[in-house]
Short mmCIF file of C-alpha atoms in Angstrom, two decimals:
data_model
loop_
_atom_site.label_atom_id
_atom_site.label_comp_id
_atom_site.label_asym_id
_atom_site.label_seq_id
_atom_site.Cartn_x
_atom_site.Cartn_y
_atom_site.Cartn_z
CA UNK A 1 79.40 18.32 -80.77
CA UNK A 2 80.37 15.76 -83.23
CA UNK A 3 80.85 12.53 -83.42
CA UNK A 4 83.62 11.64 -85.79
CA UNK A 5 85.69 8.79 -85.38
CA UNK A 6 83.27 7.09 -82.83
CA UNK A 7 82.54 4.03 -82.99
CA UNK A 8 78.62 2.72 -82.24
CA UNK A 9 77.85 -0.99 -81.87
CA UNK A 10 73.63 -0.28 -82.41
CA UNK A 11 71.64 -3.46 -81.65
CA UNK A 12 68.85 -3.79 -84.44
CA UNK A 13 69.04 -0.73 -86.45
CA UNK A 14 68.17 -2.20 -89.97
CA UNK A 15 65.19 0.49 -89.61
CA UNK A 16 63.42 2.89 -88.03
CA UNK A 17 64.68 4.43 -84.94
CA UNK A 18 67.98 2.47 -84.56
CA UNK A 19 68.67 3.20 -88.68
CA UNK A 20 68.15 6.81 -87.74
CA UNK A 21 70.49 7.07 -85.01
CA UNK A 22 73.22 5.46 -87.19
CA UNK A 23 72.64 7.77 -89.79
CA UNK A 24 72.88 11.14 -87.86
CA UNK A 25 76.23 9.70 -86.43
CA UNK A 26 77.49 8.74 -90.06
CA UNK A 27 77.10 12.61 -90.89
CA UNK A 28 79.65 13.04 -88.62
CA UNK A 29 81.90 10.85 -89.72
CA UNK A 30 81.12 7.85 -87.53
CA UNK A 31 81.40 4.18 -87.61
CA UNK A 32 78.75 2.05 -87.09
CA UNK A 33 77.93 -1.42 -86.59
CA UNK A 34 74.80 -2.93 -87.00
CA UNK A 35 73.79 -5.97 -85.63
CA UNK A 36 70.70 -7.39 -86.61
CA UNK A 37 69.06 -10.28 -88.32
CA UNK A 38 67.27 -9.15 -91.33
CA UNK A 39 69.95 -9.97 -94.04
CA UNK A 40 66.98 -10.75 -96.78
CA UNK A 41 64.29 -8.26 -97.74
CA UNK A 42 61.16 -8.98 -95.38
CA UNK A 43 57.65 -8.64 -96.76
CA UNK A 44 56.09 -6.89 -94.24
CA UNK A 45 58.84 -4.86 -93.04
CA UNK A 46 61.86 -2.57 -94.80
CA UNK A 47 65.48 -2.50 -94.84
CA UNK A 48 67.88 -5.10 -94.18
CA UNK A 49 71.44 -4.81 -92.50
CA UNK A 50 72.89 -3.99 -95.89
CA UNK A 51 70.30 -1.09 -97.02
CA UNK A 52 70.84 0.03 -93.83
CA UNK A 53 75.11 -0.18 -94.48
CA UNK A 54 74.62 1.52 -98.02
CA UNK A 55 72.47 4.20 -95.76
CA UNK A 56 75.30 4.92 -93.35
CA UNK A 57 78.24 5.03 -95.90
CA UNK A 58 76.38 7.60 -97.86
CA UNK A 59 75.79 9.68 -95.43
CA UNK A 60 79.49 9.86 -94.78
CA UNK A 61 80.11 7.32 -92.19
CA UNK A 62 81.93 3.69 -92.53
CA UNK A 63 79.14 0.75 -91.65
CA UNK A 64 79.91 -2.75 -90.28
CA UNK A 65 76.85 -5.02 -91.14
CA UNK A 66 76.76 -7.97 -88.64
CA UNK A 67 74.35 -10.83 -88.94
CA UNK A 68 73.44 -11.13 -85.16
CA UNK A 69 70.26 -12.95 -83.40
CA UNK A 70 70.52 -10.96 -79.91
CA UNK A 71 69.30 -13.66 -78.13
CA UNK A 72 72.34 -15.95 -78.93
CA UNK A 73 75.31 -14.82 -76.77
CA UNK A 74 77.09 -16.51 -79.37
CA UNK A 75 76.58 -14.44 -82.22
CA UNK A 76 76.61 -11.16 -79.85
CA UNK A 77 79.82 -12.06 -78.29
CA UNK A 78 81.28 -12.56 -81.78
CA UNK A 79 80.08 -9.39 -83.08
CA UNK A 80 81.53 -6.92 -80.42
CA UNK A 81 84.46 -8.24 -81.24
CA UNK A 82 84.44 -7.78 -84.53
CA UNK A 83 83.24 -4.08 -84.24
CA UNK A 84 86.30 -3.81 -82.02
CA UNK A 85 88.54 -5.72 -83.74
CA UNK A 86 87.26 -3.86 -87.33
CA UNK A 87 87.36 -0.22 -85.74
CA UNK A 88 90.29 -0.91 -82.58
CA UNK A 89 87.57 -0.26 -80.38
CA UNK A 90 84.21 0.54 -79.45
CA UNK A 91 82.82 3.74 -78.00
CA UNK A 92 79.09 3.66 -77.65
CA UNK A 93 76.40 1.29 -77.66
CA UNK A 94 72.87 1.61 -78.37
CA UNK A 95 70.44 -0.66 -77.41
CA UNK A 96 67.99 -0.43 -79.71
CA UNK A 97 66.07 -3.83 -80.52
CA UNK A 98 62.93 -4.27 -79.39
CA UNK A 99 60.22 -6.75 -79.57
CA UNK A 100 56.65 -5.60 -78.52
CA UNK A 101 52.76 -7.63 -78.33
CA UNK A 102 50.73 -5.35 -76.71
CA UNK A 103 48.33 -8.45 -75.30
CA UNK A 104 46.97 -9.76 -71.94
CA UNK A 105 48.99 -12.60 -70.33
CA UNK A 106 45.65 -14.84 -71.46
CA UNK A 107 47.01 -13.95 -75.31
CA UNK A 108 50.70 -13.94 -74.57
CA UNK A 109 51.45 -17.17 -74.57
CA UNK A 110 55.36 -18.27 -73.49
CA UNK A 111 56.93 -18.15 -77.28
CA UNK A 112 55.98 -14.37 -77.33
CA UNK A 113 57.32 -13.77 -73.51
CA UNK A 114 60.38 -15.33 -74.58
CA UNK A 115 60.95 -12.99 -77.54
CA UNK A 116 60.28 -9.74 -75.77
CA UNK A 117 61.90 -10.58 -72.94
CA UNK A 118 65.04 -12.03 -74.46
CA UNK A 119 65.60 -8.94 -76.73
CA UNK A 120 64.59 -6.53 -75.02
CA UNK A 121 65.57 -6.97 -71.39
CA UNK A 122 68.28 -9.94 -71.59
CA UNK A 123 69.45 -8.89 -74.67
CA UNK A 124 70.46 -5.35 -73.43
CA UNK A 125 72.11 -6.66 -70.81
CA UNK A 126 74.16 -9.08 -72.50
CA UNK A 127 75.00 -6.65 -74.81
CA UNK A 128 76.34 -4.26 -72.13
CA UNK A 129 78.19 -7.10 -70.37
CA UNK A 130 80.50 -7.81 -73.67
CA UNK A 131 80.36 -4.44 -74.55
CA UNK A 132 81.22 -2.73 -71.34
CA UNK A 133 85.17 -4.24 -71.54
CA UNK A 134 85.49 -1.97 -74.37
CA UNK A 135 83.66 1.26 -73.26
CA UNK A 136 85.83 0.95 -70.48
CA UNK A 137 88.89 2.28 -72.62
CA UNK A 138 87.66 4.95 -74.55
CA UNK A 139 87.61 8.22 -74.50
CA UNK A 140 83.98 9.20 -73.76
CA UNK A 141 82.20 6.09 -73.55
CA UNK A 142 78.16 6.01 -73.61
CA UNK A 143 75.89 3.44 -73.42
CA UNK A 144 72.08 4.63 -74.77
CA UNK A 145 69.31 2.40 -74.44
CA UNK A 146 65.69 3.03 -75.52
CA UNK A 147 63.63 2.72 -72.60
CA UNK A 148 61.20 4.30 -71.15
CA UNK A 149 61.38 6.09 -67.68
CA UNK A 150 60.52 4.08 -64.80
CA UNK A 151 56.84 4.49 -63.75
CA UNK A 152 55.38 1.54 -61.51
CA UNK A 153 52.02 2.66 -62.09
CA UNK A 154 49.57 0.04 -62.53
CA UNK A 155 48.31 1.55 -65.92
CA UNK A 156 51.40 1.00 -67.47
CA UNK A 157 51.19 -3.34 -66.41
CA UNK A 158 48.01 -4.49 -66.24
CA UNK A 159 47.04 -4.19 -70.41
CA UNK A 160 50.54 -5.96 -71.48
CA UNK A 161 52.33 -6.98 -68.34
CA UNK A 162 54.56 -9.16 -70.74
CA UNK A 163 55.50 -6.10 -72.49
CA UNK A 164 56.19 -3.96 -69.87
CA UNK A 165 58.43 -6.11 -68.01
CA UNK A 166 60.56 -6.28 -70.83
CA UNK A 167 61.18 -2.61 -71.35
CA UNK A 168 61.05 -1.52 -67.78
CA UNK A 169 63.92 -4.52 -67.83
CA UNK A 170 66.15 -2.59 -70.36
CA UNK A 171 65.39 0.47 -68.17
CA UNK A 172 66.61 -1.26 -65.22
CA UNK A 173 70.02 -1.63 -66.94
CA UNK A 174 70.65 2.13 -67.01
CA UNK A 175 69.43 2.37 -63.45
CA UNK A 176 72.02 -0.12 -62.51
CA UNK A 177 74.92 0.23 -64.64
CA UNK A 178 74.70 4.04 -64.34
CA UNK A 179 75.60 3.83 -60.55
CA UNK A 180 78.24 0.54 -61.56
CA UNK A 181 80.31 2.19 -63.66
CA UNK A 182 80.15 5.35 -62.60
CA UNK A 183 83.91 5.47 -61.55
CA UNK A 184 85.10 3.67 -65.21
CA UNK A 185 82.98 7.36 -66.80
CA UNK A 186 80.68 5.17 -68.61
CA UNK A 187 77.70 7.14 -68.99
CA UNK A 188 74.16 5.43 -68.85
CA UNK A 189 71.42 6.75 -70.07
CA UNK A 190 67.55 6.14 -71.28
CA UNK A 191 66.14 8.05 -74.12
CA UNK A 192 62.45 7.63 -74.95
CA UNK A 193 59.50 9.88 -77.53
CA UNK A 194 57.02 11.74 -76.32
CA UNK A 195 55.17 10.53 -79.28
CA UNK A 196 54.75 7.58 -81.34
CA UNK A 197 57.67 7.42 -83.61
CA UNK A 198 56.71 6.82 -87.68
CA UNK A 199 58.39 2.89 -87.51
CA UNK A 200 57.42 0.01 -88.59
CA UNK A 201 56.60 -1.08 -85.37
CA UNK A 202 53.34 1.42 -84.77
CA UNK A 203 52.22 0.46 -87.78
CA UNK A 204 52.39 -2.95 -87.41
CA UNK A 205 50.56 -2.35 -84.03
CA UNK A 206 48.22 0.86 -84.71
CA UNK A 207 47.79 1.15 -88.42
CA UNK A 208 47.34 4.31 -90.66
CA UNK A 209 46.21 6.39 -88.15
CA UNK A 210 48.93 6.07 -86.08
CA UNK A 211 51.55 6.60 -88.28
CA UNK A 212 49.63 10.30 -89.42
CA UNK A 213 49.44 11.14 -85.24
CA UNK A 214 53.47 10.82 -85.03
CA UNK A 215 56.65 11.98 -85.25
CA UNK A 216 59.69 10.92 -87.28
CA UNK A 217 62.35 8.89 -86.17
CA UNK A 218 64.65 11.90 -87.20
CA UNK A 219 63.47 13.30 -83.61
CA UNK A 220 64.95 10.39 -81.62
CA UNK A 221 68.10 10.59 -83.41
CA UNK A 222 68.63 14.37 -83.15
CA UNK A 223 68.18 13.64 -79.24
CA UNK A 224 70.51 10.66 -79.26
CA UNK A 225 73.10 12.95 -81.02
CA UNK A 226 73.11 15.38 -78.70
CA UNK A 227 73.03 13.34 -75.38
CA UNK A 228 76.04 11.32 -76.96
CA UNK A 229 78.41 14.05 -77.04
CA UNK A 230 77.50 14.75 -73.58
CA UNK A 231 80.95 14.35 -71.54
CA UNK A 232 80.21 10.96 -70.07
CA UNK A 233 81.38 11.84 -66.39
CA UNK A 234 78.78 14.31 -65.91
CA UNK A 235 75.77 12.80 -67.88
CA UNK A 236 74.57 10.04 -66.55
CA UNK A 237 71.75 7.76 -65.16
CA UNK A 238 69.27 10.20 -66.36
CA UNK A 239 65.82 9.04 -68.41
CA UNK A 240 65.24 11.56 -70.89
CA UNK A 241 62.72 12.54 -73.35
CA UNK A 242 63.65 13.50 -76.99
CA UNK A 243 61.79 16.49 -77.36
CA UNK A 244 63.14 17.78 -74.01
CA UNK A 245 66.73 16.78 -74.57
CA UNK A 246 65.86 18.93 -78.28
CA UNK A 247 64.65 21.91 -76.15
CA UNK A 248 67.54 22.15 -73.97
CA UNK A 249 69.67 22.32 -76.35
CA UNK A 250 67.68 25.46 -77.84
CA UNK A 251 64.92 23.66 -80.52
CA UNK A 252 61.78 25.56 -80.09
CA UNK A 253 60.09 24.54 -83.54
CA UNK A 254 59.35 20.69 -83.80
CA UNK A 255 56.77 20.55 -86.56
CA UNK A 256 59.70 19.52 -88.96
CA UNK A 257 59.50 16.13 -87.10
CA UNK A 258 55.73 15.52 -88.38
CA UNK A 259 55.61 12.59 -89.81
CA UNK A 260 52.40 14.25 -92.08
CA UNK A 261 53.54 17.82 -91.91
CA UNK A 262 51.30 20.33 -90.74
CA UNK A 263 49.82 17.79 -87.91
CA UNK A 264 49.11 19.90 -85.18
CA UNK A 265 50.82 19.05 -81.34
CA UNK A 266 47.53 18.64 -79.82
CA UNK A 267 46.75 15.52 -82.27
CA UNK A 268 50.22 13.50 -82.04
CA UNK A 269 49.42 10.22 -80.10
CA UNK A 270 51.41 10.13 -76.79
CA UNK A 271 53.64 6.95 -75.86
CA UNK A 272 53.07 4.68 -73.43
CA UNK A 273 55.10 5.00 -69.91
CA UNK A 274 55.04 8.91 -69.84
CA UNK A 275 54.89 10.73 -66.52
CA UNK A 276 51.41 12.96 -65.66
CA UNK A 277 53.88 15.78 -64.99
CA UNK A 278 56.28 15.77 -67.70
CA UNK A 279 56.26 19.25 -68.91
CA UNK A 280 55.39 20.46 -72.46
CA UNK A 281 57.61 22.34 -74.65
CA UNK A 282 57.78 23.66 -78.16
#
């Protein structure tokens, strides 16, 4: 199970989950490009695509920063093929930007729609359409995408129906392209937490407190490890969850992924879109 020589094109990753997911595949020996747009230090948020570079080249992998705006098909165009062009290829992409405003459609006014739903669900797909070409001739290609499992329940719609349409959007990607290029052995897949991930996302949306009821990003990236050395003809089209992905593969201890250790299970927050039946482990 290893990743060395692969190359990932990760969309975002300047922090949090994405930045995680780069970094367990630069243990390996990866490279990694990340497109994103924070190239200056932001106030309110940390890492930029050069910490995030310095991040992946220490931990043994060779990083590509890319200065990208994943709305502008432009930019994205131009930075596949630089990945490919940089590294003679590219064998996996994650997409892992995400824009969320957990409001009403009174409070979500257009400008917001626009930004969630042109990262999140038009920006995955445009990033699998100029990536795709490429996946198509390696050796074991994967595309990874974090969205959640589709669930048309009304709970999940009616507090942030803005929102939800653009991540059940990225999820329809993997639903579709999973069955598409099945016969090119492009695996598609969805990976998504059980629990709130430690980002700066939850905080920005849930404060203190949420950031002591979840895990680590370190979870999400273990997961994403281990689903991308999968062999891509026989994994595929599936919507997993990281802690179940972790179990199959024989993890039966997750307190390490605390983001306050010693938390107890019982009091990490649960995500949003989760199935009533999805089983517990640990």
């Amino acid at each position: 199970m290893s990743l060395k020589g692969k190359t990932l094109f990760i969309t975002g990753g300047s922090r949090g989950i994405g930045l995680a997911i780069a970094v367990r595949a630069a243990r390996d020996g990866a490279n990694v490009a990340i497109a994103a747009k924070t190239a200056d230090p932001h106030p309110k948020l940390p890492g930029t695509i050069y910490s995030a570079a310095e991040e992946i080249e220490r931990a043994g992998g060779k990083a590509l920063p890319i200065l990208c705006d994943l709305r502008d098909e432009a930019q994205l165009a131009a930075a596949v093929e630089q990945t490919a062009s940089t590294f003679g290829g590219i064998d996996i992409l994650v997409n892992n930007a995400s824009a969320i405003s957990l409001t009403g459609t009174l409070a979500t006014d257009m400008k917001k729609y626009d930004l969630m739903n042109g990262i999140n669900a038009r920006g995955t797909y445009m990033a699998g359409r100029h990536c795709i070409p490429h996946l198509k001739r390696a050796s074991n290609p994967h595309i990874l995408t974090l969205s959640p499992p589709l669930d048309m329940r009304t709970k999940w719609f009616a507090p942030h129906v803005a929102y939800s349409m653009a991540k059940y959007g990225m999820s329809l990607c993997t639903l579709g392209w999973a069955e598409e290029f099945r016969r090119d052995g492009i695996a598609v897949n969805s990976l998504w937490p059980r629990t709130a991930i430690a980002t700066a996302a939850i905080k920005m949306v849930g404060g203190d407190a949420a950031m002591k009821a979840s895990r680590t990003p370190e979870i999400m990236a273990d997961a994403a490890h281990i689903m991308l050395c999968k062999p891509s003809r026989e994994f595929s089209g599936n919507f997993c969850i990281d802690d179940i992905v972790l179990h199959e593969a024989g993890v039966r201890d997750f307190s390490s992924y605390a983001a306050v250790p010693g938390t107890p299970e019982s009091q990490l927050a649960p995500d949003f879109f989760l199935p009533d039946d999805l089983p517990r482990v640990g």
